[in-house]
Tab-separated table of N, CA and C in Angstrom:
chain	number	residue	atom	x	y	z
A	1	MET	N	-9.277	-21.216	4.841
A	1	MET	CA	-8.068	-20.465	5.111
A	1	MET	C	-8.396	-18.991	5.347
A	2	ARG	N	-9.199	-18.420	4.433
A	2	ARG	CA	-9.554	-17.005	4.573
A	2	ARG	C	-10.291	-16.765	5.884
A	3	MET	N	-11.132	-17.719	6.280
A	3	MET	CA	-11.878	-17.595	7.528
A	3	MET	C	-10.913	-17.525	8.718
A	4	LEU	N	-9.879	-18.336	8.702
A	4	LEU	CA	-8.899	-18.320	9.790
A	4	LEU	C	-8.141	-16.998	9.835
A	5	ILE	N	-7.789	-16.485	8.672
A	5	ILE	CA	-7.075	-15.205	8.613
A	5	ILE	C	-7.947	-14.083	9.155
A	6	GLU	N	-9.216	-14.072	8.771
A	6	GLU	CA	-10.136	-13.041	9.252
A	6	GLU	C	-10.364	-13.143	10.754
A	7	ALA	N	-10.275	-14.355	11.301
A	7	ALA	CA	-10.536	-14.567	12.730
A	7	ALA	C	-9.389	-14.113	13.620
A	8	ILE	N	-8.200	-13.973	13.040
A	8	ILE	CA	-7.037	-13.596	13.840
A	8	ILE	C	-7.296	-12.268	14.547
A	9	GLY	N	-7.153	-12.273	15.850
A	9	GLY	CA	-7.316	-11.062	16.639
A	9	GLY	C	-8.756	-10.716	16.969
A	10	LYS	N	-9.716	-11.366	16.317
A	10	LYS	CA	-11.119	-11.053	16.568
A	10	LYS	C	-11.788	-12.096	17.454
A	11	TYR	N	-11.329	-13.319	17.355
A	11	TYR	CA	-11.919	-14.423	18.112
A	11	TYR	C	-10.800	-15.242	18.742
A	12	SER	N	-11.099	-15.834	19.882
A	12	SER	CA	-10.115	-16.746	20.452
A	12	SER	C	-10.278	-18.088	19.746
A	13	ILE	N	-9.168	-18.671	19.418
A	13	ILE	CA	-9.180	-19.939	18.705
A	13	ILE	C	-8.721	-21.021	19.670
A	14	ILE	N	-9.511	-22.062	19.772
A	14	ILE	CA	-9.195	-23.175	20.664
A	14	ILE	C	-8.771	-24.358	19.802
A	15	GLU	N	-7.576	-24.844	20.064
A	15	GLU	CA	-7.071	-25.990	19.318
A	15	GLU	C	-7.586	-27.266	19.966
A	16	ILE	N	-8.150	-28.124	19.157
A	16	ILE	CA	-8.681	-29.396	19.650
A	16	ILE	C	-7.895	-30.519	18.972
A	17	PRO	N	-7.217	-31.348	19.757
A	17	PRO	CA	-6.447	-32.439	19.144
A	17	PRO	C	-7.387	-33.474	18.520
A	18	ILE	N	-6.976	-33.995	17.385
A	18	ILE	CA	-7.767	-35.033	16.722
A	18	ILE	C	-6.853	-36.203	16.374
A	19	ASP	N	-7.437	-37.353	16.249
A	19	ASP	CA	-6.685	-38.526	15.817
A	19	ASP	C	-6.737	-38.599	14.302
A	20	THR	N	-5.606	-38.929	13.715
A	20	THR	CA	-5.554	-39.125	12.278
A	20	THR	C	-5.707	-40.615	12.017
A	21	ILE	N	-6.684	-40.944	11.238
A	21	ILE	CA	-6.972	-42.358	10.976
A	21	ILE	C	-6.741	-42.625	9.495
A	22	TYR	N	-5.903	-43.609	9.223
A	22	TYR	CA	-5.622	-44.002	7.849
A	22	TYR	C	-6.237	-45.371	7.600
A	23	ASP	N	-6.611	-45.602	6.336
A	23	ASP	CA	-7.137	-46.924	5.989
A	23	ASP	C	-6.082	-47.999	6.236
A	24	SER	N	-4.868	-47.666	5.893
A	24	SER	CA	-3.803	-48.647	6.050
A	24	SER	C	-2.492	-47.904	6.230
A	25	GLU	N	-1.683	-48.320	7.172
A	25	GLU	CA	-0.390	-47.673	7.422
A	25	GLU	C	0.534	-47.837	6.219
A	26	GLU	N	0.441	-48.952	5.523
A	26	GLU	CA	1.337	-49.216	4.399
A	26	GLU	C	0.994	-48.362	3.177
A	27	LYS	N	-0.271	-48.106	2.962
A	27	LYS	CA	-0.699	-47.390	1.760
A	27	LYS	C	-0.930	-45.897	2.013
A	28	HIS	N	-0.502	-45.430	3.174
A	28	HIS	CA	-0.719	-44.012	3.503
A	28	HIS	C	0.077	-43.117	2.555
A	29	GLN	N	-0.595	-42.121	2.036
A	29	GLN	CA	0.095	-41.104	1.248
A	29	GLN	C	-0.576	-39.757	1.504
A	30	THR	N	0.205	-38.731	1.395
A	30	THR	CA	-0.318	-37.397	1.663
A	30	THR	C	-1.044	-36.847	0.438
A	31	HIS	N	-2.024	-36.026	0.685
A	31	HIS	CA	-2.729	-35.347	-0.397
A	31	HIS	C	-2.193	-33.929	-0.573
A	32	PHE	N	-1.201	-33.575	0.221
A	32	PHE	CA	-0.599	-32.240	0.150
A	32	PHE	C	0.312	-32.159	-1.066
A	33	LYS	N	0.061	-31.165	-1.902
A	33	LYS	CA	0.909	-30.918	-3.070
A	33	LYS	C	1.693	-29.645	-2.767
A	34	PRO	N	2.971	-29.767	-2.450
A	34	PRO	CA	3.732	-28.619	-1.934
A	34	PRO	C	3.660	-27.363	-2.795
A	35	ILE	N	3.862	-27.482	-4.086
A	35	ILE	CA	3.892	-26.298	-4.949
A	35	ILE	C	2.491	-25.701	-5.095
A	36	VAL	N	1.551	-26.516	-5.495
A	36	VAL	CA	0.186	-26.035	-5.749
A	36	VAL	C	-0.454	-25.510	-4.468
A	37	ASP	N	-0.361	-26.280	-3.392
A	37	ASP	CA	-0.988	-25.871	-2.132
A	37	ASP	C	-0.321	-24.633	-1.543
A	38	SER	N	1.003	-24.555	-1.645
A	38	SER	CA	1.712	-23.361	-1.152
A	38	SER	C	1.294	-22.130	-1.943
A	39	PHE	N	1.182	-22.287	-3.260
A	39	PHE	CA	0.746	-21.173	-4.098
A	39	PHE	C	-0.640	-20.694	-3.681
A	40	GLN	N	-1.554	-21.628	-3.435
A	40	GLN	CA	-2.913	-21.251	-3.040
A	40	GLN	C	-2.930	-20.544	-1.690
A	41	ILE	N	-2.110	-20.999	-0.768
A	41	ILE	CA	-2.034	-20.360	0.552
A	41	ILE	C	-1.491	-18.940	0.422
A	42	TYR	N	-0.377	-18.784	-0.311
A	42	TYR	CA	0.214	-17.452	-0.454
A	42	TYR	C	-0.680	-16.524	-1.264
A	43	ARG	N	-1.425	-17.076	-2.205
A	43	ARG	CA	-2.356	-16.246	-2.971
A	43	ARG	C	-3.400	-15.626	-2.046
A	44	ILE	N	-3.896	-16.415	-1.108
A	44	ILE	CA	-4.880	-15.906	-0.152
A	44	ILE	C	-4.232	-14.898	0.792
A	45	LEU	N	-3.050	-15.234	1.297
A	45	LEU	CA	-2.376	-14.353	2.255
A	45	LEU	C	-1.949	-13.027	1.628
A	46	LEU	N	-1.509	-13.078	0.379
A	46	LEU	CA	-0.952	-11.880	-0.253
A	46	LEU	C	-1.948	-11.101	-1.107
A	47	ARG	N	-3.155	-11.613	-1.298
A	47	ARG	CA	-4.125	-10.943	-2.169
A	47	ARG	C	-4.348	-9.469	-1.806
A	48	PRO	N	-4.621	-9.135	-0.539
A	48	PRO	CA	-4.824	-7.705	-0.236
A	48	PRO	C	-3.585	-6.855	-0.544
A	49	PHE	N	-2.408	-7.390	-0.248
A	49	PHE	CA	-1.188	-6.625	-0.505
A	49	PHE	C	-0.958	-6.458	-2.005
A	50	LEU	N	-1.224	-7.493	-2.787
A	50	LEU	CA	-1.064	-7.386	-4.237
A	50	LEU	C	-2.061	-6.393	-4.835
A	51	LYS	N	-3.288	-6.387	-4.324
A	51	LYS	CA	-4.266	-5.384	-4.762
A	51	LYS	C	-3.784	-3.984	-4.395
A	52	PHE	N	-3.202	-3.859	-3.197
A	52	PHE	CA	-2.680	-2.567	-2.759
A	52	PHE	C	-1.545	-2.116	-3.677
A	53	ILE	N	-0.697	-3.046	-4.084
A	53	ILE	CA	0.393	-2.718	-5.007
A	53	ILE	C	-0.177	-2.191	-6.322
A	54	LEU	N	-1.177	-2.870	-6.873
A	54	LEU	CA	-1.785	-2.418	-8.134
A	54	LEU	C	-2.469	-1.065	-7.977
A	55	SER	N	-3.201	-0.901	-6.897
A	55	SER	CA	-3.877	0.366	-6.631
A	55	SER	C	-2.862	1.497	-6.490
A	56	SER	N	-1.844	1.241	-5.703
A	56	SER	CA	-0.825	2.264	-5.466
A	56	SER	C	-0.008	2.548	-6.717
A	57	SER	N	0.255	1.517	-7.502
A	57	SER	CA	1.020	1.719	-8.739
A	57	SER	C	0.263	2.608	-9.715
A	58	SER	N	-1.024	2.352	-9.874
A	58	SER	CA	-1.800	3.191	-10.787
A	58	SER	C	-1.927	4.614	-10.248
A	59	ALA	N	-2.098	4.749	-8.932
A	59	ALA	CA	-2.149	6.090	-8.335
A	59	ALA	C	-0.791	6.780	-8.461
A	60	SER	N	0.281	6.008	-8.352
A	60	SER	CA	1.625	6.583	-8.492
A	60	SER	C	1.873	7.097	-9.901
A	61	LEU	N	1.374	6.372	-10.895
A	61	LEU	CA	1.513	6.858	-12.272
A	61	LEU	C	0.803	8.198	-12.446
A	62	ILE	N	-0.375	8.304	-11.879
A	62	ILE	CA	-1.102	9.576	-11.914
A	62	ILE	C	-0.298	10.638	-11.176
A	63	ASP	N	0.173	10.290	-9.973
A	63	ASP	CA	0.934	11.211	-9.133
A	63	ASP	C	2.210	11.685	-9.840
A	64	LEU	N	2.971	10.750	-10.407
A	64	LEU	CA	4.233	11.112	-11.066
A	64	LEU	C	4.003	11.952	-12.313
A	65	THR	N	2.963	11.644	-13.064
A	65	THR	CA	2.658	12.419	-14.270
A	65	THR	C	2.334	13.870	-13.917
A	66	VAL	N	1.492	14.053	-12.919
A	66	VAL	CA	1.137	15.413	-12.490
A	66	VAL	C	2.357	16.106	-11.874
A	67	PHE	N	3.163	15.358	-11.094
A	67	PHE	CA	4.380	15.905	-10.485
A	67	PHE	C	5.345	16.420	-11.556
A	68	ILE	N	5.607	15.620	-12.584
A	68	ILE	CA	6.515	16.031	-13.665
A	68	ILE	C	5.972	17.265	-14.373
A	69	PHE	N	4.685	17.261	-14.650
A	69	PHE	CA	4.057	18.400	-15.320
A	69	PHE	C	4.288	19.692	-14.530
A	70	PHE	N	3.999	19.655	-13.218
A	70	PHE	CA	4.138	20.868	-12.408
A	70	PHE	C	5.597	21.241	-12.146
A	71	CYS	N	6.486	20.260	-12.041
A	71	CYS	CA	7.917	20.582	-11.907
A	71	CYS	C	8.394	21.357	-13.130
A	72	ASN	N	8.058	20.852	-14.307
A	72	ASN	CA	8.461	21.530	-15.541
A	72	ASN	C	7.818	22.903	-15.671
A	73	LEU	N	6.598	23.028	-15.225
A	73	LEU	CA	5.869	24.286	-15.326
A	73	LEU	C	6.409	25.344	-14.358
A	74	LEU	N	6.798	24.925	-13.146
A	74	LEU	CA	7.104	25.876	-12.073
A	74	LEU	C	8.586	26.018	-11.713
A	75	LYS	N	9.448	25.174	-12.236
A	75	LYS	CA	10.857	25.132	-11.815
A	75	LYS	C	11.569	26.479	-11.970
A	76	GLU	N	11.375	27.136	-13.075
A	76	GLU	CA	12.060	28.411	-13.327
A	76	GLU	C	11.483	29.549	-12.494
A	77	GLU	N	10.167	29.581	-12.365
A	77	GLU	CA	9.516	30.688	-11.677
A	77	GLU	C	9.584	30.588	-10.153
A	78	TYR	N	9.565	29.364	-9.622
A	78	TYR	CA	9.591	29.142	-8.165
A	78	TYR	C	10.682	28.134	-7.798
A	79	PRO	N	11.954	28.496	-7.959
A	79	PRO	CA	13.042	27.522	-7.760
A	79	PRO	C	13.130	26.952	-6.340
A	80	LEU	N	12.668	27.685	-5.343
A	80	LEU	CA	12.746	27.189	-3.968
A	80	LEU	C	11.551	26.323	-3.576
A	81	TYR	N	10.425	26.529	-4.241
A	81	TYR	CA	9.187	25.883	-3.790
A	81	TYR	C	8.536	24.954	-4.813
A	82	TYR	N	9.116	24.857	-6.003
A	82	TYR	CA	8.432	24.107	-7.057
A	82	TYR	C	8.206	22.638	-6.695
A	83	ILE	N	9.132	22.014	-5.958
A	83	ILE	CA	8.952	20.602	-5.586
A	83	ILE	C	7.760	20.454	-4.643
A	84	ALA	N	7.657	21.335	-3.664
A	84	ALA	CA	6.532	21.263	-2.719
A	84	ALA	C	5.204	21.501	-3.432
A	85	ILE	N	5.166	22.495	-4.308
A	85	ILE	CA	3.927	22.795	-5.038
A	85	ILE	C	3.547	21.622	-5.946
A	86	ALA	N	4.527	21.079	-6.654
A	86	ALA	CA	4.265	19.947	-7.549
A	86	ALA	C	3.806	18.721	-6.766
A	87	THR	N	4.392	18.503	-5.589
A	87	THR	CA	4.006	17.364	-4.751
A	87	THR	C	2.562	17.500	-4.288
A	88	VAL	N	2.190	18.683	-3.823
A	88	VAL	CA	0.819	18.915	-3.344
A	88	VAL	C	-0.189	18.742	-4.483
A	89	ALA	N	0.095	19.317	-5.629
A	89	ALA	CA	-0.828	19.207	-6.767
A	89	ALA	C	-0.978	17.750	-7.211
A	90	ALA	N	0.134	17.052	-7.303
A	90	ALA	CA	0.098	15.653	-7.738
A	90	ALA	C	-0.652	14.781	-6.739
A	91	ARG	N	-0.376	14.984	-5.469
A	91	ARG	CA	-1.018	14.158	-4.446
A	91	ARG	C	-2.510	14.455	-4.359
A	92	ALA	N	-2.898	15.698	-4.551
A	92	ALA	CA	-4.325	16.044	-4.498
A	92	ALA	C	-5.108	15.297	-5.576
A	93	VAL	N	-4.523	15.161	-6.743
A	93	VAL	CA	-5.201	14.453	-7.828
A	93	VAL	C	-5.239	12.948	-7.551
A	94	SER	N	-4.103	12.383	-7.144
A	94	SER	CA	-4.036	10.925	-6.977
A	94	SER	C	-4.744	10.427	-5.716
A	95	ILE	N	-4.872	11.272	-4.705
A	95	ILE	CA	-5.489	10.842	-3.437
A	95	ILE	C	-6.959	10.469	-3.621
A	96	VAL	N	-7.666	11.228	-4.424
A	96	VAL	CA	-9.088	10.959	-4.637
A	96	VAL	C	-9.258	9.596	-5.317
A	97	TYR	N	-8.476	9.367	-6.343
A	97	TYR	CA	-8.519	8.089	-7.049
A	97	TYR	C	-8.138	6.938	-6.113
A	98	ASN	N	-7.021	7.074	-5.409
A	98	ASN	CA	-6.492	5.994	-4.583
A	98	ASN	C	-7.408	5.642	-3.420
A	99	TYR	N	-8.017	6.639	-2.795
A	99	TYR	CA	-8.928	6.350	-1.686
A	99	TYR	C	-10.099	5.493	-2.160
A	100	GLY	N	-10.698	5.873	-3.270
A	100	GLY	CA	-11.837	5.122	-3.788
A	100	GLY	C	-11.491	3.678	-4.102
A	101	VAL	N	-10.367	3.464	-4.745
A	101	VAL	CA	-9.952	2.101	-5.090
A	101	VAL	C	-9.623	1.305	-3.827
A	102	ASN	N	-8.908	1.913	-2.888
A	102	ASN	CA	-8.559	1.195	-1.655
A	102	ASN	C	-9.796	0.868	-0.825
A	103	TYR	N	-10.713	1.791	-0.725
A	103	TYR	CA	-11.921	1.582	0.080
A	103	TYR	C	-12.758	0.431	-0.484
A	104	LYS	N	-13.007	0.469	-1.786
A	104	LYS	CA	-13.914	-0.507	-2.406
A	104	LYS	C	-13.228	-1.821	-2.769
A	105	THR	N	-12.052	-1.740	-3.364
A	105	THR	CA	-11.443	-2.918	-3.974
A	105	THR	C	-10.373	-3.578	-3.116
A	106	VAL	N	-9.467	-2.794	-2.569
A	106	VAL	CA	-8.333	-3.377	-1.849
A	106	VAL	C	-8.753	-3.924	-0.495
A	107	PHE	N	-9.357	-3.087	0.327
A	107	PHE	CA	-9.684	-3.487	1.691
A	107	PHE	C	-11.155	-3.872	1.862
A	108	ASN	N	-11.978	-3.657	0.826
A	108	ASN	CA	-13.406	-3.985	0.879
A	108	ASN	C	-14.011	-3.511	2.204
A	109	SER	N	-13.786	-2.251	2.496
A	109	SER	CA	-14.127	-1.693	3.804
A	109	SER	C	-15.628	-1.572	4.020
A	110	LYS	N	-16.020	-1.819	5.240
A	110	LYS	CA	-17.413	-1.630	5.666
A	110	LYS	C	-17.519	-0.429	6.609
A	111	LYS	N	-16.390	0.200	6.884
A	111	LYS	CA	-16.377	1.341	7.795
A	111	LYS	C	-16.995	2.556	7.113
A	112	SER	N	-17.357	3.525	7.920
A	112	SER	CA	-17.928	4.768	7.416
A	112	SER	C	-16.961	5.435	6.439
A	113	MET	N	-17.476	5.784	5.258
A	113	MET	CA	-16.627	6.463	4.275
A	113	MET	C	-16.152	7.808	4.811
A	114	PHE	N	-16.983	8.461	5.594
A	114	PHE	CA	-16.613	9.769	6.125
A	114	PHE	C	-15.412	9.650	7.060
A	115	TYR	N	-15.512	8.760	8.061
A	115	TYR	CA	-14.432	8.655	9.046
A	115	TYR	C	-13.169	8.037	8.458
A	116	SER	N	-13.329	7.003	7.652
A	116	SER	CA	-12.131	6.428	7.037
A	116	SER	C	-11.536	7.420	6.043
A	117	GLY	N	-12.401	8.194	5.379
A	117	GLY	CA	-11.914	9.220	4.460
A	117	GLY	C	-11.135	10.310	5.173
A	118	MET	N	-11.612	10.721	6.343
A	118	MET	CA	-10.892	11.736	7.124
A	118	MET	C	-9.517	11.212	7.550
A	119	LYS	N	-9.494	9.973	8.040
A	119	LYS	CA	-8.213	9.373	8.440
A	119	LYS	C	-7.278	9.249	7.237
A	120	TYR	N	-7.844	8.875	6.100
A	120	TYR	CA	-7.045	8.716	4.891
A	120	TYR	C	-6.444	10.052	4.454
A	121	VAL	N	-7.244	11.104	4.520
A	121	VAL	CA	-6.744	12.434	4.144
A	121	VAL	C	-5.617	12.864	5.082
A	122	ILE	N	-5.781	12.616	6.385
A	122	ILE	CA	-4.723	12.956	7.351
A	122	ILE	C	-3.449	12.182	7.021
A	123	LEU	N	-3.586	10.874	6.773
A	123	LEU	CA	-2.421	10.068	6.402
A	123	LEU	C	-1.787	10.597	5.120
A	124	ALA	N	-2.609	10.917	4.128
A	124	ALA	CA	-2.095	11.404	2.850
A	124	ALA	C	-1.363	12.732	3.004
A	125	VAL	N	-1.891	13.619	3.848
A	125	VAL	CA	-1.232	14.915	4.077
A	125	VAL	C	0.124	14.703	4.755
A	126	ILE	N	0.153	13.830	5.754
A	126	ILE	CA	1.425	13.533	6.430
A	126	ILE	C	2.402	12.900	5.444
A	127	GLN	N	1.916	11.944	4.671
A	127	GLN	CA	2.773	11.262	3.702
A	127	GLN	C	3.267	12.238	2.630
A	128	MET	N	2.386	13.095	2.163
A	128	MET	CA	2.751	14.091	1.165
A	128	MET	C	3.802	15.051	1.717
A	129	SER	N	3.619	15.480	2.958
A	129	SER	CA	4.576	16.394	3.590
A	129	SER	C	5.937	15.738	3.736
A	130	LEU	N	5.930	14.495	4.206
A	130	LEU	CA	7.195	13.770	4.349
A	130	LEU	C	7.874	13.577	2.998
A	131	SER	N	7.084	13.292	1.975
A	131	SER	CA	7.637	13.132	0.633
A	131	SER	C	8.292	14.430	0.159
A	132	ALA	N	7.585	15.534	0.292
A	132	ALA	CA	8.133	16.826	-0.143
A	132	ALA	C	9.391	17.190	0.637
A	133	ILE	N	9.361	16.987	1.955
A	133	ILE	CA	10.515	17.327	2.799
A	133	ILE	C	11.723	16.470	2.435
A	134	PHE	N	11.514	15.144	2.362
A	134	PHE	CA	12.649	14.257	2.090
A	134	PHE	C	13.184	14.414	0.671
A	135	VAL	N	12.309	14.626	-0.310
A	135	VAL	CA	12.786	14.837	-1.680
A	135	VAL	C	13.605	16.123	-1.747
A	136	THR	N	13.097	17.190	-1.151
A	136	THR	CA	13.826	18.463	-1.151
A	136	THR	C	15.174	18.323	-0.451
A	137	LEU	N	15.182	17.712	0.742
A	137	LEU	CA	16.439	17.531	1.481
A	137	LEU	C	17.437	16.675	0.713
A	138	LEU	N	16.968	15.583	0.160
A	138	LEU	CA	17.884	14.691	-0.555
A	138	LEU	C	18.423	15.324	-1.834
A	139	ILE	N	17.619	16.145	-2.496
A	139	ILE	CA	18.103	16.868	-3.680
A	139	ILE	C	19.214	17.834	-3.267
A	140	LYS	N	19.033	18.480	-2.121
A	140	LYS	CA	20.005	19.483	-1.657
A	140	LYS	C	21.297	18.856	-1.126
A	141	ILE	N	21.201	17.685	-0.469
A	141	ILE	CA	22.395	17.152	0.213
A	141	ILE	C	23.060	15.967	-0.494
A	142	THR	N	22.483	15.482	-1.597
A	142	THR	CA	23.104	14.354	-2.298
A	142	THR	C	23.524	14.775	-3.693
A	143	PHE	N	24.195	13.857	-4.346
A	143	PHE	CA	24.640	14.087	-5.716
A	143	PHE	C	23.520	13.852	-6.733
A	144	ILE	N	22.407	13.273	-6.284
A	144	ILE	CA	21.293	12.990	-7.198
A	144	ILE	C	20.523	14.288	-7.438
A	145	LYS	N	20.458	14.697	-8.681
A	145	LYS	CA	19.789	15.960	-8.997
A	145	LYS	C	18.515	15.771	-9.811
A	146	MET	N	18.138	14.530	-10.047
A	146	MET	CA	16.887	14.270	-10.764
A	146	MET	C	15.780	14.076	-9.738
A	147	GLU	N	14.871	15.015	-9.686
A	147	GLU	CA	13.797	14.988	-8.693
A	147	GLU	C	12.992	13.695	-8.752
A	148	ILE	N	12.722	13.228	-9.963
A	148	ILE	CA	11.861	12.060	-10.115
A	148	ILE	C	12.506	10.813	-9.512
A	149	THR	N	13.816	10.667	-9.647
A	149	THR	CA	14.526	9.514	-9.076
A	149	THR	C	14.437	9.530	-7.559
A	150	VAL	N	14.693	10.677	-6.981
A	150	VAL	CA	14.634	10.810	-5.523
A	150	VAL	C	13.204	10.591	-5.033
A	151	LYS	N	12.237	11.163	-5.746
A	151	LYS	CA	10.832	11.014	-5.340
A	151	LYS	C	10.406	9.547	-5.349
A	152	ILE	N	10.802	8.811	-6.362
A	152	ILE	CA	10.444	7.391	-6.429
A	152	ILE	C	11.033	6.640	-5.240
A	153	LEU	N	12.293	6.881	-4.914
A	153	LEU	CA	12.935	6.202	-3.779
A	153	LEU	C	12.246	6.538	-2.455
A	154	VAL	N	11.972	7.806	-2.242
A	154	VAL	CA	11.305	8.236	-1.005
A	154	VAL	C	9.905	7.631	-0.921
A	155	ASP	N	9.171	7.677	-2.023
A	155	ASP	CA	7.795	7.176	-2.010
A	155	ASP	C	7.709	5.658	-1.853
A	156	ILE	N	8.733	4.928	-2.262
A	156	ILE	CA	8.747	3.476	-2.034
A	156	ILE	C	8.792	3.177	-0.541
A	157	VAL	N	9.621	3.900	0.188
A	157	VAL	CA	9.695	3.706	1.643
A	157	VAL	C	8.355	4.068	2.282
A	158	LEU	N	7.789	5.196	1.880
A	158	LEU	CA	6.507	5.632	2.436
A	158	LEU	C	5.367	4.675	2.071
A	159	PHE	N	5.484	3.981	0.960
A	159	PHE	CA	4.483	3.007	0.514
A	159	PHE	C	4.258	1.920	1.563
A	160	PHE	N	5.342	1.339	2.067
A	160	PHE	CA	5.214	0.248	3.039
A	160	PHE	C	4.636	0.741	4.365
A	161	VAL	N	5.039	1.917	4.776
A	161	VAL	CA	4.492	2.503	6.004
A	161	VAL	C	2.994	2.762	5.826
A	162	SER	N	2.625	3.307	4.688
A	162	SER	CA	1.228	3.619	4.402
A	162	SER	C	0.360	2.363	4.367
A	163	TYR	N	0.848	1.292	3.771
A	163	TYR	CA	0.073	0.045	3.721
A	163	TYR	C	-0.253	-0.438	5.128
A	164	HIS	N	0.739	-0.444	5.979
A	164	HIS	CA	0.530	-0.914	7.351
A	164	HIS	C	-0.512	-0.047	8.072
A	165	ILE	N	-0.389	1.255	7.944
A	165	ILE	CA	-1.320	2.163	8.620
A	165	ILE	C	-2.737	2.004	8.059
A	166	GLN	N	-2.869	1.923	6.740
A	166	GLN	CA	-4.200	1.765	6.148
A	166	GLN	C	-4.836	0.444	6.562
A	167	LYS	N	-4.051	-0.612	6.562
A	167	LYS	CA	-4.578	-1.940	6.909
A	167	LYS	C	-5.016	-2.005	8.368
A	168	THR	N	-4.242	-1.390	9.262
A	168	THR	CA	-4.523	-1.524	10.694
A	168	THR	C	-5.405	-0.417	11.264
A	169	SER	N	-5.399	0.768	10.671
A	169	SER	CA	-6.070	1.896	11.317
A	169	SER	C	-7.155	2.591	10.498
A	170	ILE	N	-7.143	2.440	9.192
A	170	ILE	CA	-8.073	3.229	8.378
A	170	ILE	C	-9.211	2.386	7.820
A	171	PHE	N	-8.887	1.294	7.185
A	171	PHE	CA	-9.918	0.470	6.550
A	171	PHE	C	-10.174	-0.768	7.374
């Protein structure tokens, strides 16, 4: 199964019809176990995404912890910019951790660490900027005044976009 998934888009696959031969038409029974076999198929298909979820979740905990720390530290002194500063500081810490885990564990990349790292940093800067912009805008124009709630919602949307870009373009 994994071999077929890896071959998608890399090799042309030629379907060859085969005859199914049973010992006896009367005693024919399937060896397919719907629950067990479906679970095994989805486990293979979803493994990279589940690893990405774990990697991103742990990086998010780091990111949110640093974000809360800097929001509390800077809110009074820099009321207009504290969210942007806290976002940059938090993302700088979590990006190093997340890149390493994604490169080695999630995508098991064989690409150059330098080039994939450069692409990852560009993606992270864009994602960080979008996060800061959308969190700031949503705090200003909505009734939600808790930065952390808005940040979590914005970052969930950016999570799915980031997974697609990392899977197809970076690793």
